[in-house]
Coordinates of C-alpha atoms in Angstrom, one line a residue:
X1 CA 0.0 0.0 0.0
X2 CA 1.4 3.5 -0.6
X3 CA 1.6 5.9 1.2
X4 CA -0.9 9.2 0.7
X5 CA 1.2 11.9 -0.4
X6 CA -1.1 14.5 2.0
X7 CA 0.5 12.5 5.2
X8 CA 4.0 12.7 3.1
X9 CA 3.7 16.5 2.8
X10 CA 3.0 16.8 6.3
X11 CA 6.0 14.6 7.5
X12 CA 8.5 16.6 5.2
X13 CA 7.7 19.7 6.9
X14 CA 7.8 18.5 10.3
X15 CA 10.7 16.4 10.3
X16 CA 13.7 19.1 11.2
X17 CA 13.9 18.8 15.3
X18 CA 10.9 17.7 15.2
X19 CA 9.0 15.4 18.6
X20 CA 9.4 11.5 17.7
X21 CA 5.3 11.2 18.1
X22 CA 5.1 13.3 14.4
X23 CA 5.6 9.9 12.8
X24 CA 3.0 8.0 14.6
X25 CA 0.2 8.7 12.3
X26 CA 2.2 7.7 9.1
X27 CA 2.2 4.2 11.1
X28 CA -1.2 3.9 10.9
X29 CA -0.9 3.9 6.7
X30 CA 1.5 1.4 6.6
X31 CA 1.0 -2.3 5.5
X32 CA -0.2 -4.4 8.1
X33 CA 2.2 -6.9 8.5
X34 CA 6.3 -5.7 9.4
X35 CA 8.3 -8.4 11.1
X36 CA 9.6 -7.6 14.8
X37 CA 13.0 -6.9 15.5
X38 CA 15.3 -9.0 16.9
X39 CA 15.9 -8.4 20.6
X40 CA 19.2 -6.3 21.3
X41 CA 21.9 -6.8 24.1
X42 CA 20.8 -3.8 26.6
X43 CA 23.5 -0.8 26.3
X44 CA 23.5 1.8 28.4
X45 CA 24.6 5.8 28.2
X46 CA 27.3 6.5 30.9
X47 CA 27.9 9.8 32.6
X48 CA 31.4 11.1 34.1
X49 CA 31.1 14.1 36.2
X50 CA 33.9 16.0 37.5
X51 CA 33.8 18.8 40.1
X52 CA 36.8 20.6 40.5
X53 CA 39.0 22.8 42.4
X54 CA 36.0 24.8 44.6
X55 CA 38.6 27.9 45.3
X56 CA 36.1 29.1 48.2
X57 CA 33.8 26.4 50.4
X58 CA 30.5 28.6 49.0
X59 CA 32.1 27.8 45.2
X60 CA 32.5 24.0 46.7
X61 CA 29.0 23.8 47.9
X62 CA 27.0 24.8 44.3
X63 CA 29.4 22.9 42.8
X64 CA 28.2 20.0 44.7
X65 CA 24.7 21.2 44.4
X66 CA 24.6 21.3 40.5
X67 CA 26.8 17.7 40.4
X68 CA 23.8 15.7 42.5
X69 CA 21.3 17.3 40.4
X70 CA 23.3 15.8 37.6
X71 CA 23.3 12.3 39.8
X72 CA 19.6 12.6 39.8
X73 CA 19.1 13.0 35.8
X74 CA 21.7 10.3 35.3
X75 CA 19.6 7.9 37.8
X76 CA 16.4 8.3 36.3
X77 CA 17.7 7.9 33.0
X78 CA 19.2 4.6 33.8
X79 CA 23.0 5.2 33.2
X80 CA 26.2 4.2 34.0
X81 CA 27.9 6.9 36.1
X82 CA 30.9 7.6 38.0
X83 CA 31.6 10.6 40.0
X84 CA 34.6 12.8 40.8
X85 CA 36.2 14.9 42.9
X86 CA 34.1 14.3 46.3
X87 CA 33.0 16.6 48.8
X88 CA 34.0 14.7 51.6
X89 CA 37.8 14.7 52.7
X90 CA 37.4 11.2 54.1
X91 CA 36.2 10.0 50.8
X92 CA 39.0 11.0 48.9
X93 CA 40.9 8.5 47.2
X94 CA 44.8 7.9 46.9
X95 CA 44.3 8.8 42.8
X96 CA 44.2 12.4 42.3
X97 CA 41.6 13.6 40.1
X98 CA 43.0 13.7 36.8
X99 CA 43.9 10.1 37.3
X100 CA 40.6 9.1 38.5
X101 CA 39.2 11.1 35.0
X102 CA 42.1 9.1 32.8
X103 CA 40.2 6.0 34.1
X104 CA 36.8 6.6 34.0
X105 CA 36.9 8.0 29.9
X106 CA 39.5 5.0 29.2
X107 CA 37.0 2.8 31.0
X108 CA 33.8 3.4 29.6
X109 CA 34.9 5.4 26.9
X110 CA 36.8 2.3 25.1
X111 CA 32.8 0.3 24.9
X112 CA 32.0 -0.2 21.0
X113 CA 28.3 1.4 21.6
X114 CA 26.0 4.1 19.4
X115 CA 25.0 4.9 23.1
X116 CA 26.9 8.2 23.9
X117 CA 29.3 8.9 27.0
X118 CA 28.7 12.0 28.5
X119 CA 31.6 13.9 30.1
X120 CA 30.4 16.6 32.6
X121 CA 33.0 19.6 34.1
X122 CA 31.6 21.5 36.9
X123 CA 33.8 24.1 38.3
X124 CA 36.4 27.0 37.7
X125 CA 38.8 27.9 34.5
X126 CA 41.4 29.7 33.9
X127 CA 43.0 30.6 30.2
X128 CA 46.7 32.5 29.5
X129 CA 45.5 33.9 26.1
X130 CA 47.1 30.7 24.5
X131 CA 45.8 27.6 27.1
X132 CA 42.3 26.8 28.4
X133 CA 42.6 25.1 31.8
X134 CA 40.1 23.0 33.8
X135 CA 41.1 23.3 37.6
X136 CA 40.6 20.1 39.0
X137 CA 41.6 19.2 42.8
X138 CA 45.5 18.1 42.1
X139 CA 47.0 18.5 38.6
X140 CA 44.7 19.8 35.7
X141 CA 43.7 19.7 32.6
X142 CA 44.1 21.7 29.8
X143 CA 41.9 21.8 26.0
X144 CA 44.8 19.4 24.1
X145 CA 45.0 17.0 27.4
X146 CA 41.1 16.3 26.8
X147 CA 41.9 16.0 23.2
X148 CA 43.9 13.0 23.7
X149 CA 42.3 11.6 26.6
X150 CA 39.7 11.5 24.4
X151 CA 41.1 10.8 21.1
X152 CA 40.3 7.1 21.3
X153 CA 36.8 7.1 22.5
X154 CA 34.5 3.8 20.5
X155 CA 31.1 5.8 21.4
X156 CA 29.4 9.1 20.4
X157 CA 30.6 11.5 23.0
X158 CA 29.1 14.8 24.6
X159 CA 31.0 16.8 26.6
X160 CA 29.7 19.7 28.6
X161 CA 32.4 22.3 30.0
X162 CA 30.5 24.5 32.5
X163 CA 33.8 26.5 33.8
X164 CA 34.8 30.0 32.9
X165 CA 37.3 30.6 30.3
X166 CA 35.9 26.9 28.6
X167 CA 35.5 27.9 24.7
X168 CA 38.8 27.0 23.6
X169 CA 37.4 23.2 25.0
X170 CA 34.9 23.3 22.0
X171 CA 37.8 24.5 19.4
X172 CA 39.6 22.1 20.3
X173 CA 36.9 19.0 20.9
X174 CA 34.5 19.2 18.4
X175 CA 34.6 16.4 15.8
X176 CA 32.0 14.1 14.0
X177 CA 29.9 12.1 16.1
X178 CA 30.3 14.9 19.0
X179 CA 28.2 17.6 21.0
X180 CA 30.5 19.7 22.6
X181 CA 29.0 22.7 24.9
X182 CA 30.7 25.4 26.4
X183 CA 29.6 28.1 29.1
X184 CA 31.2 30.9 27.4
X185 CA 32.1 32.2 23.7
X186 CA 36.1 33.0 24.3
X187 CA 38.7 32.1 26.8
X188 CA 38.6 35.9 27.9
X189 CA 35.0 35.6 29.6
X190 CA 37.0 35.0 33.2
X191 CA 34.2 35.7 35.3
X192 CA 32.3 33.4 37.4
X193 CA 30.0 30.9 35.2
X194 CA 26.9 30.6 36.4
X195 CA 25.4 28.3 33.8
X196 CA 26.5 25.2 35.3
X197 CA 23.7 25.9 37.2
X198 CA 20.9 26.4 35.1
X199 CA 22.2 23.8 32.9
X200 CA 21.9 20.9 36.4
X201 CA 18.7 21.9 36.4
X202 CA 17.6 21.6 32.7
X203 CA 19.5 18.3 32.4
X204 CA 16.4 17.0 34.2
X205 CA 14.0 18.9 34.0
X206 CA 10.5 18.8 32.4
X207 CA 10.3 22.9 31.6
X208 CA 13.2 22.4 29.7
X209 CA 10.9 19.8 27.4
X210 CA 10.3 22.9 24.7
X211 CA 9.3 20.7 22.2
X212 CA 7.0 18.5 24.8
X213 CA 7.5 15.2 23.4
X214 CA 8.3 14.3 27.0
X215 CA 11.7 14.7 27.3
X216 CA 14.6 17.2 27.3
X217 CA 17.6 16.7 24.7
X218 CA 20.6 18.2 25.0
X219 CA 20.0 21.1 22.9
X220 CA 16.8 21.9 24.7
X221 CA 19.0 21.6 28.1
X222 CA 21.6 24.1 26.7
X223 CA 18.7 26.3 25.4
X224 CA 16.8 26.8 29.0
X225 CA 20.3 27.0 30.4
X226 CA 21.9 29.6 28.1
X227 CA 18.4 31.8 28.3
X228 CA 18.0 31.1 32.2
X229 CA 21.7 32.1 32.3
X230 CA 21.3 35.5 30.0
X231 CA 17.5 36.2 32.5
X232 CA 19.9 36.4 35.3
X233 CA 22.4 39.3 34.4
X234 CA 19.0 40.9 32.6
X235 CA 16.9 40.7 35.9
X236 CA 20.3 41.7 38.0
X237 CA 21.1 44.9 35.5
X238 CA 24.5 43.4 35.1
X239 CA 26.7 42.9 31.5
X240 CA 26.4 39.5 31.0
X241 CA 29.8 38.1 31.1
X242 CA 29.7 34.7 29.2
X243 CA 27.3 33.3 26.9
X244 CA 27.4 29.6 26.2
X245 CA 28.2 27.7 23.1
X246 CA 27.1 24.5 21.0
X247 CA 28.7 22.5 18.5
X248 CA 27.2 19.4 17.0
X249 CA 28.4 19.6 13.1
X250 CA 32.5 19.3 13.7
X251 CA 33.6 22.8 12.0
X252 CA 34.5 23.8 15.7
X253 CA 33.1 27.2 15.7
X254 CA 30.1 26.7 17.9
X255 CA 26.2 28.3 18.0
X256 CA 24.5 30.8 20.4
X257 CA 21.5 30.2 22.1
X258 CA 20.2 34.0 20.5
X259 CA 20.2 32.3 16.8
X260 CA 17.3 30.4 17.9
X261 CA 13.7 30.6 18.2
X262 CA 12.0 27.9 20.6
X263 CA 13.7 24.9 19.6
X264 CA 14.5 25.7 15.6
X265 CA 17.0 28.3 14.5
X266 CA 15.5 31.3 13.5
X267 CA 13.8 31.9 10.3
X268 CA 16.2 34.2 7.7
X269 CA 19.7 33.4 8.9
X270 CA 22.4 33.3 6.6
X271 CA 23.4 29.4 5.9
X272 CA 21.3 27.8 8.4
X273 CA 22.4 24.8 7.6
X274 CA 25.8 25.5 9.4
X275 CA 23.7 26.0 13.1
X276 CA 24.6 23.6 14.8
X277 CA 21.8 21.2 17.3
X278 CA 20.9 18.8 15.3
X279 CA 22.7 16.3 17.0
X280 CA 21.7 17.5 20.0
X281 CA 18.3 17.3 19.4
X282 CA 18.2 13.3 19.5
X283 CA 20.1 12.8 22.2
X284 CA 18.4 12.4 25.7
X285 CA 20.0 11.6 29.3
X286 CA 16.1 11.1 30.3
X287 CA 14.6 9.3 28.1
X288 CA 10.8 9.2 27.5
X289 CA 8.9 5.9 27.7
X290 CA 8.5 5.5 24.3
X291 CA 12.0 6.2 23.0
X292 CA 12.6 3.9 26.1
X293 CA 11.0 1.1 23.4
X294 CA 13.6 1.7 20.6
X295 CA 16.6 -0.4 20.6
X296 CA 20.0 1.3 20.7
X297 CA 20.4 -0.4 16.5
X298 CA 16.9 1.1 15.8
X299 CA 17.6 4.4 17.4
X300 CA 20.2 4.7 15.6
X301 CA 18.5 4.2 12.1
X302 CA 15.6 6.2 13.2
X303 CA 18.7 9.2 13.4
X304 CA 20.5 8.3 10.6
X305 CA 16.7 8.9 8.3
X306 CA 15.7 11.7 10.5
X307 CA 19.3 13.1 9.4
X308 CA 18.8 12.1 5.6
X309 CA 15.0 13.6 6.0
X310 CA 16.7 17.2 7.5
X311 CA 18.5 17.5 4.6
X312 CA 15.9 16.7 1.8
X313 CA 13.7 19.3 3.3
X314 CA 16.8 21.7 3.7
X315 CA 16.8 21.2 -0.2
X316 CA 13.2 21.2 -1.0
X317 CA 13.4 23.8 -3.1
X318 CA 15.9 22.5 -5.7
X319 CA 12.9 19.8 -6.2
X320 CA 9.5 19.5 -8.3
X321 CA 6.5 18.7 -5.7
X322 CA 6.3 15.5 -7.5
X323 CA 10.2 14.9 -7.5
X324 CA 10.4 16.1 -3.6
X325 CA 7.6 13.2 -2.9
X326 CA 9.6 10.8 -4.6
X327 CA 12.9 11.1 -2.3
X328 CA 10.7 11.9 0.6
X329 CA 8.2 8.5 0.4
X330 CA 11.1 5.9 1.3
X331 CA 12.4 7.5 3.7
X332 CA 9.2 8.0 5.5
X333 CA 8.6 4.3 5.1
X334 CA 11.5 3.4 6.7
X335 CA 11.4 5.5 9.6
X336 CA 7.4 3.8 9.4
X337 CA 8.8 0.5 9.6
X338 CA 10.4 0.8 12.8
X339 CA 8.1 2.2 14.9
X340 CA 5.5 -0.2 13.1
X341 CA 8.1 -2.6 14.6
X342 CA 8.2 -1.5 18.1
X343 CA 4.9 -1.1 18.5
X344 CA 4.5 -4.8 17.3
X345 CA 7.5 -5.9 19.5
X346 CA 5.5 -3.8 22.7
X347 CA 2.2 -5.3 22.0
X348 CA 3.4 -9.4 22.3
X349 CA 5.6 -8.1 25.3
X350 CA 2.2 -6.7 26.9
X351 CA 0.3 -9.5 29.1

């Protein structure tokens, strides 16, 4: 049975960043019978978070503060997780810090899975006007350090730099199959960073949720964070002094939150397809109990034909409306298929 080319209209103008549940009806218009998936080994997302040097016991206790809110998220979304940098002295292990970090990337870093790592630094920065600088309780870490740390990561990898001075992190990180977020633009915003905190509380947060398809990506996180963050210094009557970035695409230069509107970039901006989120937008610490039904194989089709769908509608103009319902039925099928799939797979499970 084909599919009506009304519902194929409507899905290639929804599809960019668009709530999983857009697909749902095409379902519905599919033939009745699709074979179930074979079952999947579980695999899990795994979270590292680092709080560093606290400087001052009030720096030490936010810092704390915004890395249980993080333990929270990473709880309820199932992950693996490993913590560093304790707030108890009696706690504290003979590895310093950096060691403890070496481990913990090597560790779960080195796992063959689409499912990404997430590597979380909560603290204070410092940069020289050549090297960014993570302060972390013993030796540090500087932008190339992470770079090789992380150079031989098997697994998509998000890392989220919440210190002052942190852009040069994102210059230096960004690569394919990477979201890199940064609380400020340049190594020269010195200042205090306060987004660290809004961002804690996006990570898990149902407000956060702009698109409400019931949960919160990462680029909605860094969007309630970065606006939360630029309310503050607006409400206090104060310059804001650092304004976070996001980079998803690998050309290292990084997105502002101000380029967006809601969840999508903003209508009329020069090469949109350069803004970076895209990425972003599909990956979830929390995830909701649908997506919870996807396998980590099918969610990874289901983002390799939402990408392929972003950029046929990114094109649509090059195409005749026949020609443009052409490229877009297949893919549409596809993406059919495997929810058509899960749903079959959820039904038998269902006593």
């Amino acid at each position: 049975m084909m599919l009506q080319r009304q519902s194929l209209r409507a899905a290639g103008t929804e599809v960019l960043l668009r709530p999983v549940a857009v697909f749902m009806p095409v379902i519905a218009l599919m033939m009745s019978h699709v074979a179930s998936a074979d079952e999947a080994p579980v695999e899990r997302q795994a979270v590292i978070v680092v709080v560093g040097a606290e400087g001052t016991a009030e720096y030490g206790q936010q810092f704390q503060l915004w890395a249980d809110r993080w333990e929270d998220a990473v709880r309820k979304g199932a992950a693996d997780f490993r913590r560093i940098g304790s707030p108890s002295p009696s706690a504290v292990t003979p590895d310093s810090d950096l060691t403890q970090l070496t481990n913990a990337v090597q560790e779960l870093g080195n796992r063959q899975t689409a499912e990404p790592l997430w590597i979380v630094l909560i603290g204070h920065g410092t940069f020289d006007s050549r090297t960014a600088t993570f302060n972390l309780n013993g030796p540090d870490i500087d932008a190339q350090a992470m770079v090789q740390l992380c150079s031989n990561c098997q697994r998509p990898l998000a890392i989220i730099n919440c210190s002052s001075c942190s852009a040069p992190f994102l210059n230096a990180l960004s690569g394919d199959n990477r979201v890199v977020v940064t609380a400020t633009k340049d190594g020269n915003q010195i200042q205090y960073s306060r987004f660290g905190d809004a961002m804690s509380q996006a990570i898990g947060d149902a407000a956060a949720d702009i698109d409400r398809d019931g949960q919160t990506s990462l680029l909605e996180a860094w969007l309630y964070a970065s606006r939360r963050t630029a309310e503050f210094y607006s409400e206090e009557g104060r310059l804001a002094t650092e304004h976070a970035l996001l980079d998803d695409n690998g050309d290292a230069l990084g997105t502002r939150a101000e380029l967006f509107e809601g969840y999508r970039p903003k209508a009329g901006i020069k090469e949109p397809g350069r803004i970076d989120g895209s990425q972003a937008s599909r990956w979830h610490l929390i995830r909701s109990p649908e997506e919870q039904l996807l396998t980590t194989a099918e969610r990874e089709q289901r983002d390799d034909l939402e990408r392929k769908l972003e950029a046929l509608r990114s094109r649509r103009a090059d195409f005749s409306e026949e020609a443009y319902l052409n490229e877009l039925e297949p893919l549409a099928v596809a993406l059919a298929e495997i929810y058509r799939a899960v749903e079959q797979r959820d039904a038998s499970a269902t006593p």
